[in-house]
Short mmCIF file of N, CA and C in Angstrom, two decimals:
data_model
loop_
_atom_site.label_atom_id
_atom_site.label_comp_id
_atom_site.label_asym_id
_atom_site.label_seq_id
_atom_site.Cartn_x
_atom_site.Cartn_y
_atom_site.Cartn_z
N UNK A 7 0.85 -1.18 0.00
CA UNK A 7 0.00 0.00 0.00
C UNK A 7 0.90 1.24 0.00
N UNK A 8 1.02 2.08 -0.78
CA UNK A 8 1.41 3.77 -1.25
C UNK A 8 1.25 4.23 0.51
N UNK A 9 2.31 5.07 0.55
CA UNK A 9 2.47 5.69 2.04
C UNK A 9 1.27 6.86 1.65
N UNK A 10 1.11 7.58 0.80
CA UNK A 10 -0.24 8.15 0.85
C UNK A 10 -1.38 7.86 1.14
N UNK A 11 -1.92 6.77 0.65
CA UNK A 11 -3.02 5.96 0.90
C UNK A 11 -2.90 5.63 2.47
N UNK A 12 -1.80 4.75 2.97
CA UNK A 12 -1.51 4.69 4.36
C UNK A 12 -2.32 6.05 5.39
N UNK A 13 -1.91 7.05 4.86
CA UNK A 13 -1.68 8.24 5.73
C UNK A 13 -3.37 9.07 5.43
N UNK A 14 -4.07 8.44 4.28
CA UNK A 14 -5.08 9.10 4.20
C UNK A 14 -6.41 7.78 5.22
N UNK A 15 -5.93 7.02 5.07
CA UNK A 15 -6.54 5.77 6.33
C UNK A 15 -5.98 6.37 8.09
N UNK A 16 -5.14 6.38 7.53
CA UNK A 16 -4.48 6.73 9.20
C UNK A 16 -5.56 8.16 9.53
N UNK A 17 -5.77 9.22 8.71
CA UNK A 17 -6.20 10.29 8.98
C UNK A 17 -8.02 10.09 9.16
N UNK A 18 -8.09 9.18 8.07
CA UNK A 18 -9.83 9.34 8.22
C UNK A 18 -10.42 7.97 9.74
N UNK A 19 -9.28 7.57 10.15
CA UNK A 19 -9.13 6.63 10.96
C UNK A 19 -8.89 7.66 12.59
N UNK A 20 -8.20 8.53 12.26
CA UNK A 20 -8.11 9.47 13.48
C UNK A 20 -9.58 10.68 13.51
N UNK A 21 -10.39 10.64 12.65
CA UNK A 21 -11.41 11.68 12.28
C UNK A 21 -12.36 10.68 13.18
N UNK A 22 -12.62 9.31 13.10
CA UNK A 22 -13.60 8.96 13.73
C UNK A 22 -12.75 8.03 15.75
N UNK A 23 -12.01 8.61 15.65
CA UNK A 23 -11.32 8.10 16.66
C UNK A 23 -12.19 9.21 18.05
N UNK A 24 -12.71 10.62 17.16
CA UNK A 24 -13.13 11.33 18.26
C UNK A 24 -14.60 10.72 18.79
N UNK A 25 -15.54 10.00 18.23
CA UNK A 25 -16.45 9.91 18.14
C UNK A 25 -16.54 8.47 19.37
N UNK A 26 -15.54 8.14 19.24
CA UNK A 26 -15.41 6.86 20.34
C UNK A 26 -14.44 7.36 21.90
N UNK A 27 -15.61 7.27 23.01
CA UNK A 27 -15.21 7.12 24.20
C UNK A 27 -14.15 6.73 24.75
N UNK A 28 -13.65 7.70 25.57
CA UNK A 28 -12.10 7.43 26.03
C UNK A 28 -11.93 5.81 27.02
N UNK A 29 -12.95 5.14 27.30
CA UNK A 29 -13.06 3.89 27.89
C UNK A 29 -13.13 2.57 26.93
N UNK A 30 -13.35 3.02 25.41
CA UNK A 30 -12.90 2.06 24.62
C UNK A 30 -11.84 2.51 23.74
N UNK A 31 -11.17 3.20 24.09
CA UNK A 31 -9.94 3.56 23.50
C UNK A 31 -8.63 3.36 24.60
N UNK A 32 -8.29 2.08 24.55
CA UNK A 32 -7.17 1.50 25.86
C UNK A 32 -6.04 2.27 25.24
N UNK A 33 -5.82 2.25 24.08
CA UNK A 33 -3.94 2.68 23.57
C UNK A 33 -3.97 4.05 23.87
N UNK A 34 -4.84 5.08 24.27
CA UNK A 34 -4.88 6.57 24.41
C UNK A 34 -5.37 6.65 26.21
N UNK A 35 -5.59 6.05 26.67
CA UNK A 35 -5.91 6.04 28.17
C UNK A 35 -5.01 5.83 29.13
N UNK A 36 -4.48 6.69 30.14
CA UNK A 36 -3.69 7.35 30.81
C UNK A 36 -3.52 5.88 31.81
N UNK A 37 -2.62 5.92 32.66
CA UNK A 37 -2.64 4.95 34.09
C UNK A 37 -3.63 5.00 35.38
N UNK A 38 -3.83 6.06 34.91
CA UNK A 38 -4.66 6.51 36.30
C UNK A 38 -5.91 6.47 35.74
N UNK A 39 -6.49 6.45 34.58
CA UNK A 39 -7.58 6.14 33.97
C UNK A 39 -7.87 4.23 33.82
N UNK A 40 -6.98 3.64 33.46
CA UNK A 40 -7.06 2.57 33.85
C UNK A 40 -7.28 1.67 35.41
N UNK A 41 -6.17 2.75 36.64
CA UNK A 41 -6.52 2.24 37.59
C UNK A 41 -8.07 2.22 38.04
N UNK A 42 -8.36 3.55 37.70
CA UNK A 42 -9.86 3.69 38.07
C UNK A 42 -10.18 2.56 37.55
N UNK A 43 -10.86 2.41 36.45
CA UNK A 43 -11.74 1.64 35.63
C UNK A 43 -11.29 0.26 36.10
N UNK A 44 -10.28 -0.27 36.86
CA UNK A 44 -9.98 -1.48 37.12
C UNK A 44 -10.81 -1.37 38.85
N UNK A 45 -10.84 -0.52 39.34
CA UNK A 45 -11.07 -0.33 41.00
C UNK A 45 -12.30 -0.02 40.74
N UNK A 46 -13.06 0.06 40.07
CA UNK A 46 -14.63 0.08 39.79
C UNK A 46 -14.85 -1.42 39.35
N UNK A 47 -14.62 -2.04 38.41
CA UNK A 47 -14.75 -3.41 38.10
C UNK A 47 -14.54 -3.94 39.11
N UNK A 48 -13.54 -4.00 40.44
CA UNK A 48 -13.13 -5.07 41.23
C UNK A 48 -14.47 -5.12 42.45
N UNK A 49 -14.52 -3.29 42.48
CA UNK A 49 -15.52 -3.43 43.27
C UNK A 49 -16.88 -3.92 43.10
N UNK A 50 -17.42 -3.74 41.86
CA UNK A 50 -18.61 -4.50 41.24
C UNK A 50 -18.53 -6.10 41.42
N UNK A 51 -17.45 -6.85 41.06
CA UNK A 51 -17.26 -7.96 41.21
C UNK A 51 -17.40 -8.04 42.83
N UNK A 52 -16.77 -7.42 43.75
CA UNK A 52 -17.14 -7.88 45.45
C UNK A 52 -18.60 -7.79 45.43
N UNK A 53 -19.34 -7.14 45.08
CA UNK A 53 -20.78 -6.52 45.46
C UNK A 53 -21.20 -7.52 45.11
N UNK A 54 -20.88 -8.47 43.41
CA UNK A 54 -21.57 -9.16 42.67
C UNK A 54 -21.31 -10.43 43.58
N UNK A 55 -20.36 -11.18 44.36
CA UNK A 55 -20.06 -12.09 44.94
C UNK A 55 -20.75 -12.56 46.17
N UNK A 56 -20.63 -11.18 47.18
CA UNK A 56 -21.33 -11.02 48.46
C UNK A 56 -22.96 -11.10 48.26
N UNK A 57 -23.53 -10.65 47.00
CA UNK A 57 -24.78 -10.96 46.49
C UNK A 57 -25.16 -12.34 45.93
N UNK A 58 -24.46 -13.17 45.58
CA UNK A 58 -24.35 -14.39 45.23
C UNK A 58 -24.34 -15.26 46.77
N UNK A 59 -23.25 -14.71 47.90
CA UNK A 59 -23.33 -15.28 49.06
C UNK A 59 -24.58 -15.37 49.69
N UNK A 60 -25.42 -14.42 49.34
CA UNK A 60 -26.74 -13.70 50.25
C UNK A 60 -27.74 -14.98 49.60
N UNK A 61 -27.47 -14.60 48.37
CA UNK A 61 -28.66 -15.48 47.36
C UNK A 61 -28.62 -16.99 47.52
N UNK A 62 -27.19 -17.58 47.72
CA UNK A 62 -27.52 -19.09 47.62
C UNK A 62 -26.05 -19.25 48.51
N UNK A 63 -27.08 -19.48 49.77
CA UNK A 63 -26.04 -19.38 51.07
C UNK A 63 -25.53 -21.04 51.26
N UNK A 64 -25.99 -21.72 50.27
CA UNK A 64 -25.16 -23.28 50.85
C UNK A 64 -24.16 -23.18 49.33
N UNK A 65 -24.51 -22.75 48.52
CA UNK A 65 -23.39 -23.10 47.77
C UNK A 65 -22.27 -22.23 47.78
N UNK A 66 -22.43 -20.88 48.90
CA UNK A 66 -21.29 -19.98 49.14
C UNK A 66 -20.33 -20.96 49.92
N UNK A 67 -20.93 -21.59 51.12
CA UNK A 67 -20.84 -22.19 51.99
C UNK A 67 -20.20 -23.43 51.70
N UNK A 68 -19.65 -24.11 50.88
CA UNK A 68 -19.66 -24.81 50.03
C UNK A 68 -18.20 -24.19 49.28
N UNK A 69 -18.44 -22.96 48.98
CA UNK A 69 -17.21 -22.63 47.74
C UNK A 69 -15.94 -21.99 49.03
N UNK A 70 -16.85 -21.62 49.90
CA UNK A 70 -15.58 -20.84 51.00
C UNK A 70 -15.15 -22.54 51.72
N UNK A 71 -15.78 -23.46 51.84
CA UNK A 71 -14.82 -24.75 52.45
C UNK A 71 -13.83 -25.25 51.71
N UNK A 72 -14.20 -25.16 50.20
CA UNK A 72 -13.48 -25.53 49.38
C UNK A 72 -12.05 -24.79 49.15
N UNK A 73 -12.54 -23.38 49.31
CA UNK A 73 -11.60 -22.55 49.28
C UNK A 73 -10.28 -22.95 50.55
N UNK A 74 -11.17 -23.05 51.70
CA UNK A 74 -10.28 -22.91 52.80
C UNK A 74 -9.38 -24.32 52.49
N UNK A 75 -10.24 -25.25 52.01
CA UNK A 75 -9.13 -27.26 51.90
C UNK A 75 -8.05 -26.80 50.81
N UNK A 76 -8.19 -26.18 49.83
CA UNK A 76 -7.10 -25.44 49.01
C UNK A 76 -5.89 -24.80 49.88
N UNK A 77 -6.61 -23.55 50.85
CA UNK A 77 -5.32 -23.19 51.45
C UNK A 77 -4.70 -23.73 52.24
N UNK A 78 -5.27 -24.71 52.59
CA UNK A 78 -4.84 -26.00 53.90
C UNK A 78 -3.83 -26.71 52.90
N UNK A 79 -3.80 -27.00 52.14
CA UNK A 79 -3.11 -27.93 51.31
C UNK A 79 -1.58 -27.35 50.85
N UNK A 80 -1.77 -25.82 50.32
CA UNK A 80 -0.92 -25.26 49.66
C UNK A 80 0.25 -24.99 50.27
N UNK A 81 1.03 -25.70 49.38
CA UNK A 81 2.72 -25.55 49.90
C UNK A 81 3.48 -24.32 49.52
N UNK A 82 4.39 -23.64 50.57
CA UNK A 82 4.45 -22.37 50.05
C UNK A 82 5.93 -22.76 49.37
#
């Protein structure tokens, strides 16, 4: 492909780059924009878990024994 052609893709490729949200644009998103967006997900996932505990209390009950015979086992 002609470095012109390249550069006229690259350009009409940066024209609609504005139109898309800085949360689906990872290669332009800062560290501290990522940490966030990772410390919002983690916390959704606790909420989503502890709600799962609430909802079906024998099979939490159940995944935390399992959990604990795992750490009983594990050789450091």
């Amino acid at each position: 492909m002609p470095d012109s052609e390249r550069r006229a893709r690259s350009a009409s490729a940066d024209d609609t780059a504005d139109d898309i949200p800085a949360a689906e644009r990872p290669e332009f998103e800062t560290d501290a924009e990522r940490r966030r967006r990772r410390a919002v997900f983690l916390r959704e996932l606790t909420e989503a878990r502890e709600l799962r505990a609430r909802v079906q209390p024998r099979r939490a009950r159940a995944a935390r024994m399992r959990q604990q015979m795992r750490m009983r086992t594990f050789r450091w």
